[in-house]
XYZ file of C-alpha atoms in Angstrom:
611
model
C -6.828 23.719 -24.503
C -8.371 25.063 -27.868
C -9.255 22.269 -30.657
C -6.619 23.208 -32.902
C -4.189 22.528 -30.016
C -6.127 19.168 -29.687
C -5.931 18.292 -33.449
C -2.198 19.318 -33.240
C -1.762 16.654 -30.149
C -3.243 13.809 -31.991
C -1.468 14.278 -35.057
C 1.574 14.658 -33.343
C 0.986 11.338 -31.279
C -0.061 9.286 -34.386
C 3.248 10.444 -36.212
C 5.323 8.207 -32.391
C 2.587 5.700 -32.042
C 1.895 4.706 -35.033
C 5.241 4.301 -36.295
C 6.173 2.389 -32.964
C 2.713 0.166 -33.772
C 3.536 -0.510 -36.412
C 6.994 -1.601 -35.652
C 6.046 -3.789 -33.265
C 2.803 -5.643 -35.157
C 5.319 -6.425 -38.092
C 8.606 -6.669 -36.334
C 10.128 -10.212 -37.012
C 13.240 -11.964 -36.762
C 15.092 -11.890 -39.876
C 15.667 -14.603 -42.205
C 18.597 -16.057 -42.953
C 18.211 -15.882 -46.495
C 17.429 -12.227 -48.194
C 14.366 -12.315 -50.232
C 14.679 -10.747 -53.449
C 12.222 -8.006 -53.946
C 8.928 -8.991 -55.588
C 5.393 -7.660 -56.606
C 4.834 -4.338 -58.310
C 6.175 -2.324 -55.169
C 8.811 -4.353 -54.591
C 10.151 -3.698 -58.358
C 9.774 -0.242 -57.864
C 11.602 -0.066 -54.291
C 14.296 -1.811 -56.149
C 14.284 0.420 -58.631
C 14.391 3.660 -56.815
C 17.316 1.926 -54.460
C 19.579 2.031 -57.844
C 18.570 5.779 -58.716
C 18.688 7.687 -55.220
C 18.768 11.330 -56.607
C 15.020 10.601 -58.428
C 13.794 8.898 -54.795
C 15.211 12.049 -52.846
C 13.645 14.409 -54.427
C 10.580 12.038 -55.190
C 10.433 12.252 -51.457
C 11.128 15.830 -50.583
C 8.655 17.311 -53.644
C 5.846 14.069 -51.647
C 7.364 15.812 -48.233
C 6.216 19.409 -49.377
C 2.997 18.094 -50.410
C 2.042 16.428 -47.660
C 3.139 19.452 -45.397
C 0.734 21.402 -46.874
C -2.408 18.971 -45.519
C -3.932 20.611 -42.862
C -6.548 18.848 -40.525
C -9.107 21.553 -39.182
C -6.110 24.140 -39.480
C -3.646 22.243 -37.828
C -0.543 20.913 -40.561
C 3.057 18.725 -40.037
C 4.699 21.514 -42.027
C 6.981 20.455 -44.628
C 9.903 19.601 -42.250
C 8.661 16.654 -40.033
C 6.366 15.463 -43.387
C 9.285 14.393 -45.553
C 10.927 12.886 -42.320
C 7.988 10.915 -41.609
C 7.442 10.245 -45.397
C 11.562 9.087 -45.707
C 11.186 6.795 -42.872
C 8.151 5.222 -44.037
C 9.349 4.657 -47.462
C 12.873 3.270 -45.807
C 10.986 0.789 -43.117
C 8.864 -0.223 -45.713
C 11.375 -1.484 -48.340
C 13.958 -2.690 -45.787
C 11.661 -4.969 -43.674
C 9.632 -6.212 -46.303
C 12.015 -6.459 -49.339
C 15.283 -6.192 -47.809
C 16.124 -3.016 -49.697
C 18.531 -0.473 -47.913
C 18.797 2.993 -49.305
C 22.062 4.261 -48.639
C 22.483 7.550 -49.692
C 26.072 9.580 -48.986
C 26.054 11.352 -45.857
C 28.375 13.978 -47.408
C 25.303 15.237 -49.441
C 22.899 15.629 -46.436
C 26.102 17.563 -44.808
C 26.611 19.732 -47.963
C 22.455 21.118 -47.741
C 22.271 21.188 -43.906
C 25.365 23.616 -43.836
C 23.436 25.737 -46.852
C 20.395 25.720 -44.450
C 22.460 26.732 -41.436
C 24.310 29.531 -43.478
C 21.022 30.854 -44.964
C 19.240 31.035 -41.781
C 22.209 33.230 -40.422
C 22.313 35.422 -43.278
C 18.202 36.994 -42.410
C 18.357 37.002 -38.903
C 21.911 38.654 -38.522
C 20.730 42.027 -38.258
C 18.184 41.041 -35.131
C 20.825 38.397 -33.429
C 22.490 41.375 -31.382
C 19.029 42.790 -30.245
C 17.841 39.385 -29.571
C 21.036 38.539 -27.580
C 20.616 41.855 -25.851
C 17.087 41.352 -25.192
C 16.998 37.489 -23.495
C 20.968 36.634 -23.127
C 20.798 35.575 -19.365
C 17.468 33.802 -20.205
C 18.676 31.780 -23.498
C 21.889 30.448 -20.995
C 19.622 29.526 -18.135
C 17.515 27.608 -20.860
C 20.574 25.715 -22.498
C 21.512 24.616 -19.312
C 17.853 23.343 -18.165
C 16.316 21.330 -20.777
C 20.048 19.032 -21.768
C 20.672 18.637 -17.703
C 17.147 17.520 -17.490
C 17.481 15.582 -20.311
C 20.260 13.828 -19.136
C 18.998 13.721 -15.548
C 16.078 11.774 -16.457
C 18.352 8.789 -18.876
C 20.439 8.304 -15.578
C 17.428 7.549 -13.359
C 16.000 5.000 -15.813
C 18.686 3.039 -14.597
C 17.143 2.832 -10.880
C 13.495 1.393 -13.153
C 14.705 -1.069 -15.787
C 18.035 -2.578 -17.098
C 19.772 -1.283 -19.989
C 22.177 -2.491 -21.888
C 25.608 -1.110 -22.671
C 25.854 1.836 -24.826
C 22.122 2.048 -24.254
C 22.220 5.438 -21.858
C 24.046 7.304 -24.294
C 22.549 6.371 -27.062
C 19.282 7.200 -25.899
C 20.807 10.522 -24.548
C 22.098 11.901 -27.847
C 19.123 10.326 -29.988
C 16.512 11.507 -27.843
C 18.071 15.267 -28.505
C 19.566 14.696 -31.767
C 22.752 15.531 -30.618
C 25.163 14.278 -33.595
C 28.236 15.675 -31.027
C 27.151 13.528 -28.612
C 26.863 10.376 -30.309
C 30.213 10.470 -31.445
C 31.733 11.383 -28.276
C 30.482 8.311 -26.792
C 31.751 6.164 -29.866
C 34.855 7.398 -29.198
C 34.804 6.359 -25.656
C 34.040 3.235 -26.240
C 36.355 2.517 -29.016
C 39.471 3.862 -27.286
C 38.520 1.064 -24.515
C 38.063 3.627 -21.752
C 35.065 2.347 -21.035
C 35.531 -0.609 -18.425
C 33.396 -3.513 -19.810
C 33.015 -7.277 -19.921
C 34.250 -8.755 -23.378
C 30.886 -9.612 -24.405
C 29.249 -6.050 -23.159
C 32.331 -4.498 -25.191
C 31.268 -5.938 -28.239
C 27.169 -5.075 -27.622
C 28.015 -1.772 -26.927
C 28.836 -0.117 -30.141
C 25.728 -1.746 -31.737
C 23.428 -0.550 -28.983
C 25.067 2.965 -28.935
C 24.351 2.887 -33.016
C 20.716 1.487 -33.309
C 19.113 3.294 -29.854
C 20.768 6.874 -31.048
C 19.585 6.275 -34.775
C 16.349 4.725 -34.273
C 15.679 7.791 -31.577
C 16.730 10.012 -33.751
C 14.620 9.782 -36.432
C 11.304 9.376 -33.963
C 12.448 12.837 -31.648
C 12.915 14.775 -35.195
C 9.812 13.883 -36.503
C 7.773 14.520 -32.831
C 9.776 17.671 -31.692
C 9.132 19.408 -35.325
C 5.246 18.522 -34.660
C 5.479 19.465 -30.803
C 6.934 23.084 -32.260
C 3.754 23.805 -34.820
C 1.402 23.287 -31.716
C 2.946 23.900 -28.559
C 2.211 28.195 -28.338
C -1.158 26.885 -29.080
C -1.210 24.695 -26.131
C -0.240 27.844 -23.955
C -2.368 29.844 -24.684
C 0.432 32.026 -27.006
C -0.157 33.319 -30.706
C 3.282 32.794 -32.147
C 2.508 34.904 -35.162
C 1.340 37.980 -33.360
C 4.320 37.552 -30.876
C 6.759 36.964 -33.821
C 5.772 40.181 -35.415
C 5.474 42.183 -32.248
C 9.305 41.272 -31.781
C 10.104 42.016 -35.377
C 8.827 45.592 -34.894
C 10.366 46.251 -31.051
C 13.817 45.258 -32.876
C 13.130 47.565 -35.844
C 11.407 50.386 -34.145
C 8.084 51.420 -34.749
C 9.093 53.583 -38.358
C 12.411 52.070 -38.780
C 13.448 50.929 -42.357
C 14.623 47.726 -43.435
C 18.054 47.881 -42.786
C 20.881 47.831 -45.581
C 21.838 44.430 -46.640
C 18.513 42.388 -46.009
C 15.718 40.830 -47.751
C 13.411 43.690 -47.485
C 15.595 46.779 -48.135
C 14.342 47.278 -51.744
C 10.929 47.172 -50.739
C 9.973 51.128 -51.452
C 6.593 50.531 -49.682
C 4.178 53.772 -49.207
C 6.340 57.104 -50.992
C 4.242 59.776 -50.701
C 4.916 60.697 -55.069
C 3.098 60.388 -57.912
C 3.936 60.744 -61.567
C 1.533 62.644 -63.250
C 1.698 64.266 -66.745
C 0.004 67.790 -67.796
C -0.665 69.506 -71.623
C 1.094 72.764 -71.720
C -1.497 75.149 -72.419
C -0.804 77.980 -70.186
C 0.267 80.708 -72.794
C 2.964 82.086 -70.042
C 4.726 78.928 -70.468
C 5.276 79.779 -74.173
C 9.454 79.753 -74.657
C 9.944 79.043 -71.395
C 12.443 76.327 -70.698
C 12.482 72.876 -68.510
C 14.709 74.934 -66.086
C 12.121 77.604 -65.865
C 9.556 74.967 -64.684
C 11.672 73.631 -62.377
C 12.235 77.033 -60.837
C 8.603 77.362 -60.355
C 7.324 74.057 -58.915
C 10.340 73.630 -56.048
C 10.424 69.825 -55.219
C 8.119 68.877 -58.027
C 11.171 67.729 -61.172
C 10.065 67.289 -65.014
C 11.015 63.666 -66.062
C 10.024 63.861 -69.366
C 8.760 66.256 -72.117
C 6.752 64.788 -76.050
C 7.197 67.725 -77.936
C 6.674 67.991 -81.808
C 5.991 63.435 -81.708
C 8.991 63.169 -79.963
C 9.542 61.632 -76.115
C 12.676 63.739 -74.228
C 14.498 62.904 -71.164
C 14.702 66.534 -70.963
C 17.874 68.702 -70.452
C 17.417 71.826 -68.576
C 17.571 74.289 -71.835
C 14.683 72.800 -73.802
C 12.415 75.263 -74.464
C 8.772 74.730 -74.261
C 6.151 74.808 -76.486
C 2.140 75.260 -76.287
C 0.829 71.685 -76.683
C 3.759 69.741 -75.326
C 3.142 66.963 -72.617
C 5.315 67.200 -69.466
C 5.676 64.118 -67.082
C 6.040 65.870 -63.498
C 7.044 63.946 -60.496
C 6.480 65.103 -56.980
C 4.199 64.806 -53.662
C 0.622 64.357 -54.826
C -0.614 67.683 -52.705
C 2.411 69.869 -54.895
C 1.299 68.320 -58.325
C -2.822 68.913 -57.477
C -1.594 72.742 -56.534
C 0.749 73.326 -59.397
C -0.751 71.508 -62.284
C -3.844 74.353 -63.158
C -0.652 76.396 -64.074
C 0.788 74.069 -66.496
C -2.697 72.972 -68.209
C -5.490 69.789 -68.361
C -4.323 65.766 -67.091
C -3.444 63.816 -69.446
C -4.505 60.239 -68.644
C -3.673 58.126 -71.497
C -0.044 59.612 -72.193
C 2.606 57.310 -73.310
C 5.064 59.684 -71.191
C 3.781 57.993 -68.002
C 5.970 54.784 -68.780
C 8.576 55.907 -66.503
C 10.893 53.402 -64.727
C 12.102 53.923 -61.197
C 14.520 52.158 -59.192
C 14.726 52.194 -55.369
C 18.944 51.741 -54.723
C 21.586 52.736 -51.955
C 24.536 54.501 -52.344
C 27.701 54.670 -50.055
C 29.204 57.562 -49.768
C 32.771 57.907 -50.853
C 33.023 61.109 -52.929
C 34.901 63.722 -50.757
C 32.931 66.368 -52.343
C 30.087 64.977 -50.756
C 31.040 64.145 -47.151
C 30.396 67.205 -44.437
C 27.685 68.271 -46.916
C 24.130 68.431 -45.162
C 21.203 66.347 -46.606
C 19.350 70.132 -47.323
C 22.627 71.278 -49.581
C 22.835 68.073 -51.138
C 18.815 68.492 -52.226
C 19.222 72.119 -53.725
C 22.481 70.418 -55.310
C 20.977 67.502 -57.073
C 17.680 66.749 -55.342
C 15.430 67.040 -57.821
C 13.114 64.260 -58.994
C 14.642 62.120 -56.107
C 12.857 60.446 -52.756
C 15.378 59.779 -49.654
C 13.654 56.557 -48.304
C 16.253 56.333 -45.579
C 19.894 57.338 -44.131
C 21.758 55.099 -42.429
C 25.375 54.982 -40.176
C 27.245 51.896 -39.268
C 23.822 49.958 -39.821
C 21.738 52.573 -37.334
C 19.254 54.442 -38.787
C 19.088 58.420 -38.619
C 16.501 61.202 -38.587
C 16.447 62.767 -41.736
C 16.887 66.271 -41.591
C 18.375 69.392 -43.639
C 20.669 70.024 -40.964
C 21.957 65.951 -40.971
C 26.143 65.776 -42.497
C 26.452 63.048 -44.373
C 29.610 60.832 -43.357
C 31.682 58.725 -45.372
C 30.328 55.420 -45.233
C 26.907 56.682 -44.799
C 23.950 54.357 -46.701
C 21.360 56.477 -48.277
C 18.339 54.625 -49.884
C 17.049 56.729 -52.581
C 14.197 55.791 -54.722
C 13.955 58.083 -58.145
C 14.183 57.574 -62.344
C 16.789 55.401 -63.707
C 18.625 58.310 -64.859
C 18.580 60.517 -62.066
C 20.098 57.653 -60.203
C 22.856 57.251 -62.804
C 23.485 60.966 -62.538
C 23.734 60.661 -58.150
C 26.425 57.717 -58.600
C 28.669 59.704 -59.725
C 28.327 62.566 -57.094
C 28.168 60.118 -53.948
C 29.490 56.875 -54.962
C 29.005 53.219 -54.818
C 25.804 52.148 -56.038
C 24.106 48.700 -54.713
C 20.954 47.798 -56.446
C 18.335 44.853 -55.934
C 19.938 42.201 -58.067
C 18.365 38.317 -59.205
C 22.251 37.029 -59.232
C 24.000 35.750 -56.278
C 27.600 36.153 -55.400
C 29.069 32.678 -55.531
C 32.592 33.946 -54.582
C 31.320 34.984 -51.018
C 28.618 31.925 -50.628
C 31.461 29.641 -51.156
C 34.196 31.149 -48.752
C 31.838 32.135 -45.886
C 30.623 27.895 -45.971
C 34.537 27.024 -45.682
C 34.627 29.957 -43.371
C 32.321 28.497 -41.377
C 32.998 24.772 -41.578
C 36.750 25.610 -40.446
C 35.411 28.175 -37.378
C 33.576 24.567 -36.310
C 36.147 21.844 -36.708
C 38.462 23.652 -34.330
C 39.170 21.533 -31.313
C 39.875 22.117 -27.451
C 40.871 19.582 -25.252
C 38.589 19.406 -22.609
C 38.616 16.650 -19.656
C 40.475 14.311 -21.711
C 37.535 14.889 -25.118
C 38.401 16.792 -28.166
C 35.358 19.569 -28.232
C 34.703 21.131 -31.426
C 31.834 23.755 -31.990
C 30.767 21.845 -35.128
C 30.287 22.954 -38.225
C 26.584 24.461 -37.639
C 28.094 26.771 -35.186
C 30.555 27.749 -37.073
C 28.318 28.732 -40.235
C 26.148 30.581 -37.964
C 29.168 32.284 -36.572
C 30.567 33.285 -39.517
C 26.831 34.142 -41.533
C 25.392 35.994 -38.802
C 28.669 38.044 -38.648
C 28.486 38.991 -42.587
C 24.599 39.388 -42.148
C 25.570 42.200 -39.883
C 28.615 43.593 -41.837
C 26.507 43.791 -44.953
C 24.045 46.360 -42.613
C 27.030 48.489 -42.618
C 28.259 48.076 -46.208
C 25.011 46.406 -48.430
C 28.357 46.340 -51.216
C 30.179 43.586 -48.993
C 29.434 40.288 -50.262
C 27.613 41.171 -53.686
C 24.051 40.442 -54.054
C 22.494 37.921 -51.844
C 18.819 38.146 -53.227
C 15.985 36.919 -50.608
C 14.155 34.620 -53.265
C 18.143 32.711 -53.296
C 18.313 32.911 -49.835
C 14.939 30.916 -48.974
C 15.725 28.417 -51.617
C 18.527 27.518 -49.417
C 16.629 27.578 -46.309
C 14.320 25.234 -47.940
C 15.473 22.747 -50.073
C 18.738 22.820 -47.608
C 16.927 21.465 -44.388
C 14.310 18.883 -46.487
C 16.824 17.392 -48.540
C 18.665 17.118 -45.432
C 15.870 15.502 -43.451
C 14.990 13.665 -46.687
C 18.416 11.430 -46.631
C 18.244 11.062 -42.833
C 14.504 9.129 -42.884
C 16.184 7.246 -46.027
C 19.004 5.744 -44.632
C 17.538 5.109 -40.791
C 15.240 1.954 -42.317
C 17.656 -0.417 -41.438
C 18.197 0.946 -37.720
C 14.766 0.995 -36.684
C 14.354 -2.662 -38.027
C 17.279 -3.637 -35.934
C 15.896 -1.928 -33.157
C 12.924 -4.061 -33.227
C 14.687 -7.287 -33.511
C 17.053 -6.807 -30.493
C 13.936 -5.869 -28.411
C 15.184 -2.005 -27.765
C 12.125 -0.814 -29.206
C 9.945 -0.672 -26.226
C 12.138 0.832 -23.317
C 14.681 2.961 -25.908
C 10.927 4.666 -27.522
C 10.120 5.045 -23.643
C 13.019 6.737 -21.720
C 14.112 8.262 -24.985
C 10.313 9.818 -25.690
C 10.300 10.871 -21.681
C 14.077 12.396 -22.027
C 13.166 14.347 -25.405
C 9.898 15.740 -24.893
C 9.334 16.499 -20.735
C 12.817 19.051 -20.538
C 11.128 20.998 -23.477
C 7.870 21.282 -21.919
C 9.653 22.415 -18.360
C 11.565 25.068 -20.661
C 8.600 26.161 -22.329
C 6.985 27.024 -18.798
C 9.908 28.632 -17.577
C 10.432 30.794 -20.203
C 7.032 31.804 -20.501
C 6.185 31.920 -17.288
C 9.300 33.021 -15.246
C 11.432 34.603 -17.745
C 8.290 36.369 -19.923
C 9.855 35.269 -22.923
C 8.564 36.106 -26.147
C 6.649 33.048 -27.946
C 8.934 33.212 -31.024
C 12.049 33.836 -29.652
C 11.373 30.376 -27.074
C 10.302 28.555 -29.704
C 14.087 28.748 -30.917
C 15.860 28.983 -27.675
C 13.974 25.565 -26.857
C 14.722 24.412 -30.657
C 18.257 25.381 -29.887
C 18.828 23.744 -26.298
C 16.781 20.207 -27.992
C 19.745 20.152 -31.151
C 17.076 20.608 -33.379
C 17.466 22.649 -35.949
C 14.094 21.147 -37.891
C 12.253 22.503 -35.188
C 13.622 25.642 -35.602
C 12.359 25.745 -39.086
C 8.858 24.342 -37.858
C 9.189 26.999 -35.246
C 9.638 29.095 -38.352
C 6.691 28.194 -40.220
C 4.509 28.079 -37.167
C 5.472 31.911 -36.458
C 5.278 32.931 -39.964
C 8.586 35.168 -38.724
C 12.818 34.558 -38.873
C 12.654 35.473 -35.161
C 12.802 31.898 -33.772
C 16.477 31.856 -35.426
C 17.581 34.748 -32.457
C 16.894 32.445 -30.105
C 18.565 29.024 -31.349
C 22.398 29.640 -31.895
C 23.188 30.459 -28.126
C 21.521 27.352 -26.745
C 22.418 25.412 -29.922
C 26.057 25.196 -28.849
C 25.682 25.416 -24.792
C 23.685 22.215 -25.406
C 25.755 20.864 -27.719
C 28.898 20.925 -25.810
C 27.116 19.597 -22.063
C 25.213 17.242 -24.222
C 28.741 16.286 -25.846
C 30.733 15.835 -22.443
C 27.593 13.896 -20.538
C 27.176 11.395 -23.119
C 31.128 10.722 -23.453
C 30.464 10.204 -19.253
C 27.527 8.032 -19.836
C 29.543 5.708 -22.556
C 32.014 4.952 -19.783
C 29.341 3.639 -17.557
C 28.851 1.264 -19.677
């Protein structure tokens, strides 16, 4: 094992232990009578309790921050830092000053489902290949690591004595399965459950604190175990992340339509370059003339007599005029010796391109091959790309263009203006970001999750993470086909949602679990709950890890999200994220997101009945 794989391990075990130390060295019964909150700290605890939006983002901005640390390479990430930070801040003013932040779950429910959505809306266009690619391998994964999981809270039973509501809670904490926690509260308040009075009223309380308390310790741990664990392999999840990226793009495939990088013009093989006419042969000779003469090389612009011209085909030239010529670098070398000297320092050279895609819709257009279209209207313009129901073709002269075809053009603001009227819809890179679609594809989403099936006597329900990944992943992919669906979806927007989505998110979690870990220490749960549960969370994803590599011959960044997904844990997905420095880990996580979800939802509903 390497040393950053080391450093990783004992950062990752001093973010458990010395939570749980400290936990137990200050854990107290407590009083009767609340203190109020004194001493500088105290005042500001206090403080902060009455103005939760300054400590939440206090904490998320100190969560960033802190990500950022690295110790000989080896960093939380910004994900499990403002968890840890959150539940530091919340033990800290709960069990010394009493103070409980309590901020509204509906908030950290409003920016996980813009982090779920966002995360759907990059990796749609790679889900399918993904899918394709490991399908039989992400099921046999979903179904390891939450039967193991669950396997392994049972037999804890045969080794110590735990109280009621204890094996489920454990269960769903240990694999932050939200489903699963309520499941079992529902089992044990419909009185299914057959219990004693007095373990009937312990039961609920246990269920609460052990899943809470678990919770918050498996986020923080699992999003740590993700930075490290290729490392520990022997894996380079970068590499392997960007290796996938390309197999599911193709060696010399361009971004497809729709997604973050389609505007990106890269490498064109064009210049701009602008020449002095002093050829006398060029004397009255107009811009068409020039054309004529330099096939695939177009005049953009013409100063003639202290004036600039975007210059129509009849304008005659004169000795001494400066022509702004764009074309392949090889064709302007060759043809400019004809035209007369470089000009370097020419104000002509300010000429503004745009790199856009159009979807054809003009009947003229359709049946036409891509060679007619260029002796048409080709001049001046670069086809990046041509693409058909979100495949990308071979460009050739002999290619018909279909209706609905996506052609990415890169040329001069006014040569594009002239092609949008000849193909048709025009969909340029855009700051803005459609609100009108955001909004309906979240209730989209949200209502795709809260449908219910009755199943064994439980109401199952995909949850609303599911859904949004349903429903984004599905327009991700539409948009391939039509980048005009949806409006502009910018990537900078997209990431900000991604980001600030899943820390706020974690932010209000560590915030509002204070009180539960502080309980936890007072009824004495600490010490077998942190034990079982740590065994239950972090042993299945280990086994899954060596199974995918191993057996299956997974990809690193694609397991990193399958065993993100089967674990409930969508902060490791992000950590798997950052770790990979590539969207792949999100191909991996929806499939054994809701497989493990729904066992994980049915075996903890089983284990609240055993009381």
């Amino acid at each position: 094992m390497g040393s950053q794989a080391r450093q990783a391990i004992i950062l990752a075990g001093a973010a458990v232990v010395g939570l749980a130390v400290v936990c137990f060295a200050q854990g107290q019964p407590a009083p009767t009578v609340q203190p109020e909150p004194h001493g500088v700290f105290g005042a500001i605890l206090d403080y902060l309790r009455r103005v939760p939006f300054v400590l939440l983002f206090l904490v998320v901005a100190a969560g960033f921050a802190l990500g950022e640390v690295k110790v000989k390479g080896v960093g939380m990430g910004s994900t499990a830092a403002t968890l840890l930070l959150a539940l530091i801040v919340s033990f800290w003013a709960f069990h010394t000053h009493k103070i409980q932040y309590t901020l509204p779950e509906f908030t950290s429910t409003v920016f996980f489902n813009l982090f779920i959505f966002a995360i759907g809306m990059k990796v749609g266009p790679q889900f399918l290949g993904g899918i394709h690619r490991e399908g039989k391998h992400l099921i046999i994964l979903a179904l390891l690591v939450p039967l193991l999981s669950s396997a392994l809270v049972y037999a804890s039973r045969f080794f110590t004595t735990l109280g009621p509501g204890l094996l489920a809670g454990i269960l769903s904490g240990a694999n932050t399965a939200t489903p699963g926690f309520g499941a079992a509260q529902a089992a044990l308040s419909s009185g299914a459950a057959k219990l004693s009075p007095e373990a009937a009223k312990l039961a609920p309380d246990n269920l609460t604190t052990s899943y809470a308390f678990l919770y918050c310790i498996s986020m923080v741990a699992f999003t740590v175990l993700m930075s490290f664990m290729p490392r520990m392999f022997g894996r380079d999840a970068v590499a392997d992340g960007k290796a996938m990226e390309k197999e599911l793009a193709g060696e010399d495939s361009a971004p497809l339509p729709g997604t973050a990088d389609a505007f990106i013009r890269g490498y064109m093989p064009l210049d701009l370059r602008v020449f002095r006419v002093e050829n006398p042969a060029l004397e009255g000779r107009t811009v068409a003339d020039l054309d004529h003469a330099h096939p695939r090389v177009a005049v953009e612009r013409v100063a003639q007599g202290g004036r600039v011209y975007n210059p129509p085909p009849d304008l005659v030239l004169h000795r001494g005029d400066e022509v702004a010529m764009l074309g392949p670098v090889s064709l302007l070398l060759a043809g400019g010796p004809h035209i007369g000297p470089e000009v370097d320092d020419s104000k002509l050279r300010n000429v503004k391109f745009d790199t856009v895609e159009f979807i054809v819709q003009n009947k003229e257009v359709i049946g036409k091959t891509l060679g007619e279209l260029a002796q048409r209207t080709g001049q001046g313009i670069y086809l990046n790309a041509i693409f058909r129901a979100g495949d990308q073709l071979p460009v050739s002269r002999d290619l018909a263009v279909h209706k609905g075809d996506v052609l990415r053009i890169t040329g001069s603001s006014r040569r594009v203006e002239d092609l949008k009227k000849l193909l048709g819809p025009l969909v340029k890179p855009s700051l803005s970001t459609d609100i009108i679609t955001l909004g309906l594809g979240l209730a989209a989403g949200a209502l795709l999750g809260a449908i219910t099936v009755p199943l064994f006597g439980i109401q199952f329900s995909m949850g609303s993470a599911v859904g949004l990944l349903i429903v984004s992943i599905g327009l991700s992919i539409l948009r391939t086909h039509n980048p005009a669906l949806g409006g502009p979806f910018p990537e900078s927007a997209r990431q900000l949602l991604e980001d600030l989505g899943l820390n706020v998110f974690i932010a209000i979690l560590g915030l509002n679990a204070g009180s539960g870990v502080q309980h936890a220490i007072e009824r004495g749960l600490l010490g077998p709950t942190l034990i079982i549960g740590s065994i239950a969370a972090f042993v299945p994803p280990v086994v899954g890890w060596v199974v995918g590599q191993y057996l299956f011959k997974m990809n690193t960044a694609v397991l990193m999200g399958a065993i993100s997904g089967a674990r409930c844990n969508s902060a490791g997905m992000r950590a798997a994220q950052e770790a990979s420095k590539s969207i792949v880990p999100a191909i991996g996580y929806p499939v054994t997101f809701a497989i493990s979800n729904l066992l994980l939802t049915l075996i903890c509903y089983m284990f609240a009945l055993l009381g």
